[in-house]
Coordinates of C-alpha atoms and ligand atoms in Angstrom, one line a residue:
X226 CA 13.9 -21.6 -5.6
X227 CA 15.8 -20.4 -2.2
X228 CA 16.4 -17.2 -1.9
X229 CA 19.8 -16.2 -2.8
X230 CA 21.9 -13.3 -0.9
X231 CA 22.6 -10.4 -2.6
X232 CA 26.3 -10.5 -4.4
X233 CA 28.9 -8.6 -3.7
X234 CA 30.3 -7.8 -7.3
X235 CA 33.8 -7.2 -7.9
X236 CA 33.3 -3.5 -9.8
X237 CA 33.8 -0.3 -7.8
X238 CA 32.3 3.1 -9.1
X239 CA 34.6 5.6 -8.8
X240 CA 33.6 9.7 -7.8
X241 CA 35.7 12.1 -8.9
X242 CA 35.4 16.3 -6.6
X243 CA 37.7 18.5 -6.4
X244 CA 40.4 16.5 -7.5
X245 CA 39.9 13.7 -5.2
X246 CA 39.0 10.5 -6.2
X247 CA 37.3 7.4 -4.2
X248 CA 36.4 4.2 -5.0
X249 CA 33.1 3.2 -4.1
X250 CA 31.6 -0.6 -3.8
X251 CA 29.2 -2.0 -6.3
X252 CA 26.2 -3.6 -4.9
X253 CA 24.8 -6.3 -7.5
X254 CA 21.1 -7.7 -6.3
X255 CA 20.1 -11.3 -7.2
X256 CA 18.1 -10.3 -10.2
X257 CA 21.1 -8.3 -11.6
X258 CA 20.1 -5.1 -10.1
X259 CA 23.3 -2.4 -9.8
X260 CA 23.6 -0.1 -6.9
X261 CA 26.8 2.3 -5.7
X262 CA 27.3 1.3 -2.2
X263 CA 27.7 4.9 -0.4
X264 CA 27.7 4.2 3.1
X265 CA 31.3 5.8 3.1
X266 CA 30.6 8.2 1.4
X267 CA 30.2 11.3 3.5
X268 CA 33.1 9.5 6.5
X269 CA 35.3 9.6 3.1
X270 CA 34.6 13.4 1.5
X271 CA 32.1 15.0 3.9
X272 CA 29.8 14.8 0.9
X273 CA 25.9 13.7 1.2
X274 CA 23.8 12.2 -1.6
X275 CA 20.5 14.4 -2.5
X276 CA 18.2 12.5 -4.0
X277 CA 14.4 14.4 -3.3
X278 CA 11.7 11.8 -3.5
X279 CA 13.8 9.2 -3.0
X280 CA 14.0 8.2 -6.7
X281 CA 17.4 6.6 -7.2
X282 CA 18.0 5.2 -3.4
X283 CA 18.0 1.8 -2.0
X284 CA 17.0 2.0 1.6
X285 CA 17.8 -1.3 2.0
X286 CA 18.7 -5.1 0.9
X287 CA 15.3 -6.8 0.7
X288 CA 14.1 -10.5 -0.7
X289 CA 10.7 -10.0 -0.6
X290 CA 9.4 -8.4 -3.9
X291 CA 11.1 -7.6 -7.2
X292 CA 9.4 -5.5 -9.5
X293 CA 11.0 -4.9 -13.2
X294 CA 9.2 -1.3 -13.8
X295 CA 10.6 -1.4 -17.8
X296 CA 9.1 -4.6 -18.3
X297 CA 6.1 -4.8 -16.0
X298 CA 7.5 -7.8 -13.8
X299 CA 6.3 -8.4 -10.0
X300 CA 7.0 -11.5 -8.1
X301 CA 6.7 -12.0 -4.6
X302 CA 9.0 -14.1 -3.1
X303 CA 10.7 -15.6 -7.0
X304 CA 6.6 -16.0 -7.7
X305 CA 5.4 -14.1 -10.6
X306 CA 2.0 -12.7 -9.7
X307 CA 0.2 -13.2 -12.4
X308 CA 0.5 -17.5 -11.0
X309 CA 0.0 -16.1 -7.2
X310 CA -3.4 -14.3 -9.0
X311 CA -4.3 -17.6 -10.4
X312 CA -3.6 -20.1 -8.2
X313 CA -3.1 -19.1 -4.2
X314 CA -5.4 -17.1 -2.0
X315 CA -4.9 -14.0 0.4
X316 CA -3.4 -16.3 3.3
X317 CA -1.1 -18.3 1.6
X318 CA 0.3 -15.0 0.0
X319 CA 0.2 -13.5 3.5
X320 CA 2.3 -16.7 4.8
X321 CA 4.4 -16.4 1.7
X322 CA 5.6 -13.1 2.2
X323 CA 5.8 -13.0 5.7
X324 CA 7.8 -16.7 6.0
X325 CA 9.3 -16.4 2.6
X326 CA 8.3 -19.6 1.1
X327 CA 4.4 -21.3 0.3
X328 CA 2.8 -23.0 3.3
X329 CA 2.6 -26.4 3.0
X330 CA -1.2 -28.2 3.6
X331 CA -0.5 -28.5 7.3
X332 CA 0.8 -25.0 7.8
X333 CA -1.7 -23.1 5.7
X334 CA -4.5 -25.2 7.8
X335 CA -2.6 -23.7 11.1
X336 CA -2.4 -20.3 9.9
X337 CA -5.8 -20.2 9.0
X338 CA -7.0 -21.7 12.1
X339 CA -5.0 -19.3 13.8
X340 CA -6.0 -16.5 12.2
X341 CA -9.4 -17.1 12.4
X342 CA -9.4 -17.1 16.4
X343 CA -8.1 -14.1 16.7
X344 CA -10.8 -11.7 14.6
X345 CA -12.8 -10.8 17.7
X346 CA -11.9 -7.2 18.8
X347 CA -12.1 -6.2 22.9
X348 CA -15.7 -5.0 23.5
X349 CA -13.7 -1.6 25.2
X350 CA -13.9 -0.8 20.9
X351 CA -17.6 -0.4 20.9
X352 CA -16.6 2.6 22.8
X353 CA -13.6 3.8 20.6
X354 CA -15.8 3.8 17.6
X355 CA -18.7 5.7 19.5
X356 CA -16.3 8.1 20.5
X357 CA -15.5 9.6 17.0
X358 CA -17.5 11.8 14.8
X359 CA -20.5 9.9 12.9
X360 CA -19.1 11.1 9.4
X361 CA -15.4 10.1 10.4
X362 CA -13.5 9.0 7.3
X363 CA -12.7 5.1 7.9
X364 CA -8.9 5.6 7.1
X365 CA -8.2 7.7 10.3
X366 CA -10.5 5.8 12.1
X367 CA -8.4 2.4 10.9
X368 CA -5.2 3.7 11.8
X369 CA -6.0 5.5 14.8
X370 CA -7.7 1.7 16.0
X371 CA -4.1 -0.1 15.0
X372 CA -2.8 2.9 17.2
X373 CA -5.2 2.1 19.5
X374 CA -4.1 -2.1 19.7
X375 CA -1.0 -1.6 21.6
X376 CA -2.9 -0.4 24.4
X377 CA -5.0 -3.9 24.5
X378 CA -1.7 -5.8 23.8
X379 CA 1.3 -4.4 26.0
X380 CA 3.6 -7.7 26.5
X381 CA 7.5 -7.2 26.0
X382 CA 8.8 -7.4 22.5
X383 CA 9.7 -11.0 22.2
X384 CA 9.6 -13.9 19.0
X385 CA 6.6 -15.4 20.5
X386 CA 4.6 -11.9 21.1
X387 CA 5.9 -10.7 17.8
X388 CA 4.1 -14.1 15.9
X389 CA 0.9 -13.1 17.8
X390 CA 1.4 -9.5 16.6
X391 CA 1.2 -10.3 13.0
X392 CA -1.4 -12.9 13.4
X393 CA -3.8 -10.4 15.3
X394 CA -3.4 -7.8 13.1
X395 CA -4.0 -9.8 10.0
X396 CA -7.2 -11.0 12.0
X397 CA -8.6 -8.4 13.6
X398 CA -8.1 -5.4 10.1
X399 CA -11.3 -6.9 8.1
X400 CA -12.9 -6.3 11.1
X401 CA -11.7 -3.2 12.4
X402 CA -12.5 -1.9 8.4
X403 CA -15.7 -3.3 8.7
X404 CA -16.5 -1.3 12.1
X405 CA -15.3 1.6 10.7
X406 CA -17.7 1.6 8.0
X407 CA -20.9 0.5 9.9
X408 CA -19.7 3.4 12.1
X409 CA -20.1 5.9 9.5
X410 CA -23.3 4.4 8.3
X411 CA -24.8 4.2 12.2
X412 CA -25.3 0.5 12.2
X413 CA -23.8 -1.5 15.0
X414 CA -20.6 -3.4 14.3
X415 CA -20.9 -7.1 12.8
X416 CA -18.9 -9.5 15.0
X417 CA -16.9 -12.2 12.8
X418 CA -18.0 -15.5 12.2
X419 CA -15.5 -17.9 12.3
X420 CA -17.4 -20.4 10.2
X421 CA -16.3 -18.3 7.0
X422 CA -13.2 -18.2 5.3
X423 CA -11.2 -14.5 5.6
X424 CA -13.0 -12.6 2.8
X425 CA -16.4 -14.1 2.9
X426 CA -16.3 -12.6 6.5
X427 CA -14.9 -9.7 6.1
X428 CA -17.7 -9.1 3.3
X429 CA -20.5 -10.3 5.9
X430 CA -18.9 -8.3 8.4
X431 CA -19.4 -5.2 5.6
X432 CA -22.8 -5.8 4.5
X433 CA -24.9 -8.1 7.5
X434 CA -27.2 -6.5 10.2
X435 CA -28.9 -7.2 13.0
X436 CA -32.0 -7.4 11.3
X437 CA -31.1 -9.2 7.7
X438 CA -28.3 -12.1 6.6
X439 CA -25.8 -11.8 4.3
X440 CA -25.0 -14.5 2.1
X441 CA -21.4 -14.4 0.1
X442 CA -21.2 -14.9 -3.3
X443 CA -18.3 -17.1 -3.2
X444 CA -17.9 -15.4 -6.8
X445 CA -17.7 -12.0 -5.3
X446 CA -15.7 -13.1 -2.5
X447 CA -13.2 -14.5 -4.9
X448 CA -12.8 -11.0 -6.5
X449 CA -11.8 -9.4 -3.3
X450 CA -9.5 -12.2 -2.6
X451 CA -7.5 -11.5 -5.6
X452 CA -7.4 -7.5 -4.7
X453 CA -5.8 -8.3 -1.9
X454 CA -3.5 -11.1 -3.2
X455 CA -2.6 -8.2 -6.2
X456 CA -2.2 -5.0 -3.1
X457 CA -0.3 -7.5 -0.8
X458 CA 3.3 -6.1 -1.6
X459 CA 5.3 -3.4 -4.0
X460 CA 8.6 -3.1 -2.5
X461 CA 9.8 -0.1 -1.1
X462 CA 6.5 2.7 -1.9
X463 CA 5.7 5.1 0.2
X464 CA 3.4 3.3 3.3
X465 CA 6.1 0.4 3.5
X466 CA 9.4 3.0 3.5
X467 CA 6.8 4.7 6.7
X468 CA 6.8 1.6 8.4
X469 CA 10.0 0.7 7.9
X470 CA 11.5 4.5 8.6
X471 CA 9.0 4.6 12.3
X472 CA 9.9 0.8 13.3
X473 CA 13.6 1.4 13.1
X474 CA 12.9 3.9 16.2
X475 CA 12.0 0.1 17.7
X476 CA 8.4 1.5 17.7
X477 CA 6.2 -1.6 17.9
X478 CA 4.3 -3.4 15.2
X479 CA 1.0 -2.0 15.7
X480 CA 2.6 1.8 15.9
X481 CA 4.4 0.9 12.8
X482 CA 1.4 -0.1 10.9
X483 CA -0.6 2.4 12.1
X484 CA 1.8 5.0 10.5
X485 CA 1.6 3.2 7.1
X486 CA -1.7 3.5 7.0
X487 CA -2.2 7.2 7.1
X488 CA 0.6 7.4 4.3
X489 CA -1.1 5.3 2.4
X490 CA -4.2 7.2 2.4
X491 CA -2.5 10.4 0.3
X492 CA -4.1 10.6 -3.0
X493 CA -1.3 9.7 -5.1
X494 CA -0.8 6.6 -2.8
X495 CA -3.4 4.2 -1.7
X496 CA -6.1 6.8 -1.8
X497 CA -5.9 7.2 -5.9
X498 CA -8.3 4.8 -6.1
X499 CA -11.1 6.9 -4.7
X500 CA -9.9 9.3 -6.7
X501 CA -10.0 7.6 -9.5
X502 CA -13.9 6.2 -9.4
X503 CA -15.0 10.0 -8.1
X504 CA -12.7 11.3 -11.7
X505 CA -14.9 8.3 -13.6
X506 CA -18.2 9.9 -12.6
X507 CA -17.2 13.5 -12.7
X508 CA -16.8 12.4 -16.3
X509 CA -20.1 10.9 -16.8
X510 CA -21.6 13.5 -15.5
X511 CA -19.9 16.8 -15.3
X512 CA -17.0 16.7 -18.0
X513 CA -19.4 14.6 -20.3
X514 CA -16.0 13.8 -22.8
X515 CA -13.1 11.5 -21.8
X516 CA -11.5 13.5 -24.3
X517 CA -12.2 16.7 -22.7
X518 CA -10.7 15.0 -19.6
X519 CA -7.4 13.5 -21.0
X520 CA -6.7 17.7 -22.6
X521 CA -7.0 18.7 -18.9
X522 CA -5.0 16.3 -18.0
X523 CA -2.3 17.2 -20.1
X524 CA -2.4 21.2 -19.7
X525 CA 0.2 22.2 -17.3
X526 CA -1.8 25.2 -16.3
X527 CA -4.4 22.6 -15.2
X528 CA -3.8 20.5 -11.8
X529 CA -6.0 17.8 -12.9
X530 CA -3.9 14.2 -13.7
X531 CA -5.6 11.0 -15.0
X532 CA -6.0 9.4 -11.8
X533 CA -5.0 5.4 -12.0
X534 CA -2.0 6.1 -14.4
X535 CA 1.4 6.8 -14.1
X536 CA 4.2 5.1 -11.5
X537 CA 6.9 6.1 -10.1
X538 CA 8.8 2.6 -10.8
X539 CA 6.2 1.0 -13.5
X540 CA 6.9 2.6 -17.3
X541 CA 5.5 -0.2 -18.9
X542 CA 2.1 -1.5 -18.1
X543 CA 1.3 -2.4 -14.3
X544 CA 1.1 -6.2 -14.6
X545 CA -1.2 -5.5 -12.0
X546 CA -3.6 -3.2 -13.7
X547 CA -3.7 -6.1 -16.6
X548 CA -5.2 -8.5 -14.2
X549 CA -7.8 -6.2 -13.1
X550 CA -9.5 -5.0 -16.5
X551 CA -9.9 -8.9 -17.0
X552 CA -11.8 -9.3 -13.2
X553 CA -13.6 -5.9 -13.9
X554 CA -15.3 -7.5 -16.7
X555 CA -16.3 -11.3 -15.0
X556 CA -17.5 -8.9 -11.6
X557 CA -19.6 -7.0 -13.9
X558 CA -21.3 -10.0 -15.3
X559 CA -22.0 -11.1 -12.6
X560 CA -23.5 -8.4 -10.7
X561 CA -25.1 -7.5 -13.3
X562 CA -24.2 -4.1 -13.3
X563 CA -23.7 -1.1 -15.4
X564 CA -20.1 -0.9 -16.9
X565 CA -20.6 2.3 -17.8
X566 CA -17.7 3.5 -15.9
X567 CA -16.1 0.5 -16.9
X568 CA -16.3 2.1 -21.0
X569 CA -15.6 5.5 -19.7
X570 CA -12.7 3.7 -17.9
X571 CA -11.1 1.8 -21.4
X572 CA -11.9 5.0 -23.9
X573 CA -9.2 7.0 -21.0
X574 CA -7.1 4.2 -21.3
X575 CA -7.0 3.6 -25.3
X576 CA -6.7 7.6 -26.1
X577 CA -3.9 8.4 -23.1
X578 CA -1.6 5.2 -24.8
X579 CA -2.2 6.7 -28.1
X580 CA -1.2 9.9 -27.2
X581 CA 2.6 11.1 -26.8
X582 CA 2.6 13.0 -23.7
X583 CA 1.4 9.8 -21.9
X584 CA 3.7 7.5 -24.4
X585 CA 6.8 10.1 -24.2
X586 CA 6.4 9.8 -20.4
X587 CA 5.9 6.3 -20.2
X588 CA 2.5 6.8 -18.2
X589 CA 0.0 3.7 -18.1
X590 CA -2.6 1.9 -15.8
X591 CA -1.8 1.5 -12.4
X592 CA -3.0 -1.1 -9.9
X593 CA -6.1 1.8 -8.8
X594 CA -7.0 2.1 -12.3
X595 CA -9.4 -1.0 -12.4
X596 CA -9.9 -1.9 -8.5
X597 CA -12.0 0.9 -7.9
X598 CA -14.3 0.2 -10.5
X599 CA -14.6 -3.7 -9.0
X600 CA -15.5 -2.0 -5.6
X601 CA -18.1 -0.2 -6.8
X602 CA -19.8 -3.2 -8.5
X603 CA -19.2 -5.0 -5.5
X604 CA -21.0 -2.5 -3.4
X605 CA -18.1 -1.3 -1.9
X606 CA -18.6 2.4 -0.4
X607 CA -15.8 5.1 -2.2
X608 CA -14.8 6.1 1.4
X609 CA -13.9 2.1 2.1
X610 CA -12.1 1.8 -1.1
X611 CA -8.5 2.5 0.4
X612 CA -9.2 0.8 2.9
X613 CA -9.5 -2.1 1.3
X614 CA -5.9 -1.7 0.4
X615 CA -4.9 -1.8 3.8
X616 CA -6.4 -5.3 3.9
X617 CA -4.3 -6.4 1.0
X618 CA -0.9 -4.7 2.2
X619 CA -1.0 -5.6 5.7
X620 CA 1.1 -9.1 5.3
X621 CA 3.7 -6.7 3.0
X622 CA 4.1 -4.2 5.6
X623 CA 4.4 -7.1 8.3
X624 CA 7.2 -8.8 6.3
X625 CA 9.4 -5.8 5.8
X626 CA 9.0 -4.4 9.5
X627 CA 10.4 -8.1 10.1
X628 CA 12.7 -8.2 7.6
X629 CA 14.3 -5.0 8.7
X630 CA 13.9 -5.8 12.5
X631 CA 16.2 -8.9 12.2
X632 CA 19.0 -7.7 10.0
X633 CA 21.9 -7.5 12.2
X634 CA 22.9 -4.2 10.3
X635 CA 19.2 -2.1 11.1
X636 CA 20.1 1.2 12.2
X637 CA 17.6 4.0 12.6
X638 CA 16.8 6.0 9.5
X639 CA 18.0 9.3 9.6
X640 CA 18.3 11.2 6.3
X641 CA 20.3 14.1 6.5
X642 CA 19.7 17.0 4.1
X643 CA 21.3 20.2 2.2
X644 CA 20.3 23.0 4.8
X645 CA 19.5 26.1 2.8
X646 CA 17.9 28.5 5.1
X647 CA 19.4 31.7 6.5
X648 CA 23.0 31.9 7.5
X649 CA 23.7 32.5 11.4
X650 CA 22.1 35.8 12.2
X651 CA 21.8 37.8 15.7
X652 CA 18.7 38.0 17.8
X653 CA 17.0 40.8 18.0
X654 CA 14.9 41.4 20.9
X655 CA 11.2 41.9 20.4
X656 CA 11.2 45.9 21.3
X657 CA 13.3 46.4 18.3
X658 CA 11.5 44.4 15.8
X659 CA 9.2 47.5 15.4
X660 CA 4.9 47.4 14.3
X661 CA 2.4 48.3 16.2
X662 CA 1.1 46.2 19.2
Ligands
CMC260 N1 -1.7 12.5 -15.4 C1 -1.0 13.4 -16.1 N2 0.3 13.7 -16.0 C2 1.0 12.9 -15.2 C3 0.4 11.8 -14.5 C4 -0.9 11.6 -14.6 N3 -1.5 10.7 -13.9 N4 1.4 11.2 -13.8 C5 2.6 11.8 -14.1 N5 2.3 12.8 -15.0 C6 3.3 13.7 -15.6 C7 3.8 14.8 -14.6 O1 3.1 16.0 -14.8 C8 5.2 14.9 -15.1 O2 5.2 15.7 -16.3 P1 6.5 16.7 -16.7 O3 7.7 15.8 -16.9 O4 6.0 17.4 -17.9 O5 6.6 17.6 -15.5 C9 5.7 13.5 -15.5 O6 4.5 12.9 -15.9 C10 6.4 12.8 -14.3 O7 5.5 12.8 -13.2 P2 6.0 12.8 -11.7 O8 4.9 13.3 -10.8 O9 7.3 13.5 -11.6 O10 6.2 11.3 -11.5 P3 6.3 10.5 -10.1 O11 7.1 9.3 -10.3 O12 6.9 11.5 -9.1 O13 4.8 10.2 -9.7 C11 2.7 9.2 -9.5 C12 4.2 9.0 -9.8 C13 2.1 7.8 -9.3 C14 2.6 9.9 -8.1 C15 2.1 10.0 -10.6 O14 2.2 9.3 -11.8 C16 0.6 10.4 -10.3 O15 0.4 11.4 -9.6 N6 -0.3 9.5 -10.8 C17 -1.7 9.7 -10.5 C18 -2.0 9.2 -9.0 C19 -2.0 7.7 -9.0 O16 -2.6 7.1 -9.8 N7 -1.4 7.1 -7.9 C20 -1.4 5.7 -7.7 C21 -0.1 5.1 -7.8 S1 -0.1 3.3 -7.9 C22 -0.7 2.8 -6.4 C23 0.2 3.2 -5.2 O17 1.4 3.2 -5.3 O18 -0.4 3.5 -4.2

């Protein structure tokens, strides 16, 4: 179904301070989502809005993802994703969010073609990579290398050299994430082969060397395929509002995403899945009781939070986190592995939604819940974990830096606050300051 532009609804909100009234616009979104239009508001009373965290702003008009957090809905594009999870792959999501509508047979065969002869990176990277530390986390290293991009790529900012943008960076991450981890490992980067599809290569890329092949497990690869297809958008979090917020500077693409990717890597962003599979083992061999764990959890003299559950917009069950316990069992089979974490995993789960600080707060299973625990099976090093999430959000971050870019309205984002510091006060000069020298 065509996307449909966001109604203007007849209502007006009306604030009431200090015995002034104003009428304010109502802003009613496609799937019947309410919003108080308050661009006025501060030209009309010298008011602000505070709103810490963000929590009950719109930053924007957006047609690219709806999520229902009450009742655990996320489509991208109008396309539930539990049918995108089923039936598409990475690429044609990718193409989906960036273009707004499925690819057809002959477009999908382009993009892919495209794609895949652009994966090389400049040999000048051999010489990036060497230059960092041998135990370098691979998230810096990732974004500093997106940083790094522009430098390769310098061309005007033009339609044309936008396309190629998108297309290189959606080429050229598996491999940059790749290098990064046979980096910190002190093997010699993999360079792509363009015979196999986008994950099988990214996987060769992660486990070949010089001296031994790898062969995908088109199985496997499908697993990571549908991590990415379930990472590739959520709307307005944290990484996507950065890359957003630092391209309405009209910084470029590759700036932009590089900034995303370091907020993604906060542990109660992207990096909560590494968090989550080093909380799993601290409990299998430290804490020895999920039990013992969830208490902590729940003690507010205690930092400690159940990794993988609770969202800021989700208060029902992440449809996201649903799809994932089923793949976390079919991995396991097929590796062969231990699920182990995989029990220790579903005994936090069933005594957190029996219990009523977790119900009472509407906390449940996010997305990082069951990934991590996929990774690991796959072989998947903790320290590559989130960034394998910037694989999967890459095309999400690329369609609302585009988005945003072509709205005729884009301004620069510029929050203003509630100053609450000291009131004007004299200078004193350093001589009467007093203590000793
Ligand atoms: N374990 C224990 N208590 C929790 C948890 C948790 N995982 N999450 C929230 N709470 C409590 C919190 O202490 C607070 O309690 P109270 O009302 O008594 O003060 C209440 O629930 C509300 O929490 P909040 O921190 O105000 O909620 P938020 O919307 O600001 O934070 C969140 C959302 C995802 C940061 C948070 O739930 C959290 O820290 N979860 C663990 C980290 C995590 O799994 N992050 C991945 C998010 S999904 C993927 C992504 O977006 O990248």
């Amino acid at each position: 179904m065509p996307t449909q532009s966001a109604a203007q609804a007849k209502t007006t909100a009306t604030l009431d301070c200090d015995g002034k009234s104003i009428a304010l616009p109502v802003v009613k979104g496609t799937e019947s989502e309410v919003a108080v239009d308050i661009e006025k508001l501060r030209a009309q009373t010298g008011m602000i809005k505070l709103d810490p965290g963000y929590g009950n702003t719109g930053s924007c008009k957006s047609a690219i993802t709806f999520i229902d957090g009450e009742k655990g809905v996320l489509r991208y594009r109008g396309y539930p994703i539990e049918e995108l999870a089923q039936g598409s792959t990475f690429l044609e999501v990718a193409w989906l969010l960036i273009n707004g509508e499925l690819p057809t047979r002959a477009e999908l065969a382009g993009f892919i073609n495209e794609v895949t002869h652009h994966t090389m990176l400049h040999e000048n990277f051999n010489r990036f990579f060497e230059a960092l530390p041998k135990d370098a986390h691979p998230m810096p290293v990732c974004a500093a290398a997106v940083g790094a991009l522009t430098t390769f790529y310098q061309q005007p900012e033009t339609e044309q050299s936008t396309h190629e943008t998108w297309v290189r960076l959606i080429a050229k991450m598996p491999t940059i994430a790749a290098s990064s981890y046979k980096h910190s490992i002190g093997q010699p980067s993999i360079y792509p082969d363009n015979r196999l599809e986008y994950t099988s290569n990214f996987m060769r890329m992660m486990f070949a060397t010089p001296c031994e092949e790898y062969d995908v497990d088109p199985v496997l690869a499908r697993a990571v395929d549908l991590l990415f297809i379930l990472h590739a958008d959520h709307e307005q979090n944290c990484s996507t509002s950065t890359v957003r917020m630092v391209g309405s500077s009209r910084a470029n693409l590759f700036a932009s995403i590089s900034a995303g990717i370091s907020a993604l890597w906060g542990p109660l962003h992207g990096g909560a899945n590494q968090e989550v599979i080093e909380m799993l083992e601290r409990i299998a061999t430290e804490e020895g009781s999920a039990d013992r764990f969830v208490a902590k959890a729940k003690d507010k003299n205690d930092t400690t939070r159940l990794m993988g559950f609770g969202h800021r917009v989700y208060k029902s069950y992440d449809p996201r986190a649903a799809i994932l316990k089923k793949a976390c069992n079919d991995v396991l089979k097929r590796v062969g592995g231990s699920s182990r974490l995989l029990d220790i995993a579903m005994r936090l789960e069933e005594l957190a939604l029996k219990d009523d600080y977790f119900v009472s707060r509407k906390l449940y299973p996010n997305v990082d819940f069951y990934s991590g625990i996929i990774y690991k099976a796959l072989g998947i090093p903790i320290n590559m974990f989130t960034v394998m999430f910037v694989i999967g959000r890459l095309p999400g971050w690329v369609a609302h830096w585009l988005e945003m870019r072509r709205d005729p309205d884009f301004r620069i984002a510029r929050p203003r606050q509630v100053y609450v510091g000291p009131t004007m006060r004299a200078y004193q000069p350093i001589e009467m300051r007093g203590g000793r020298v």
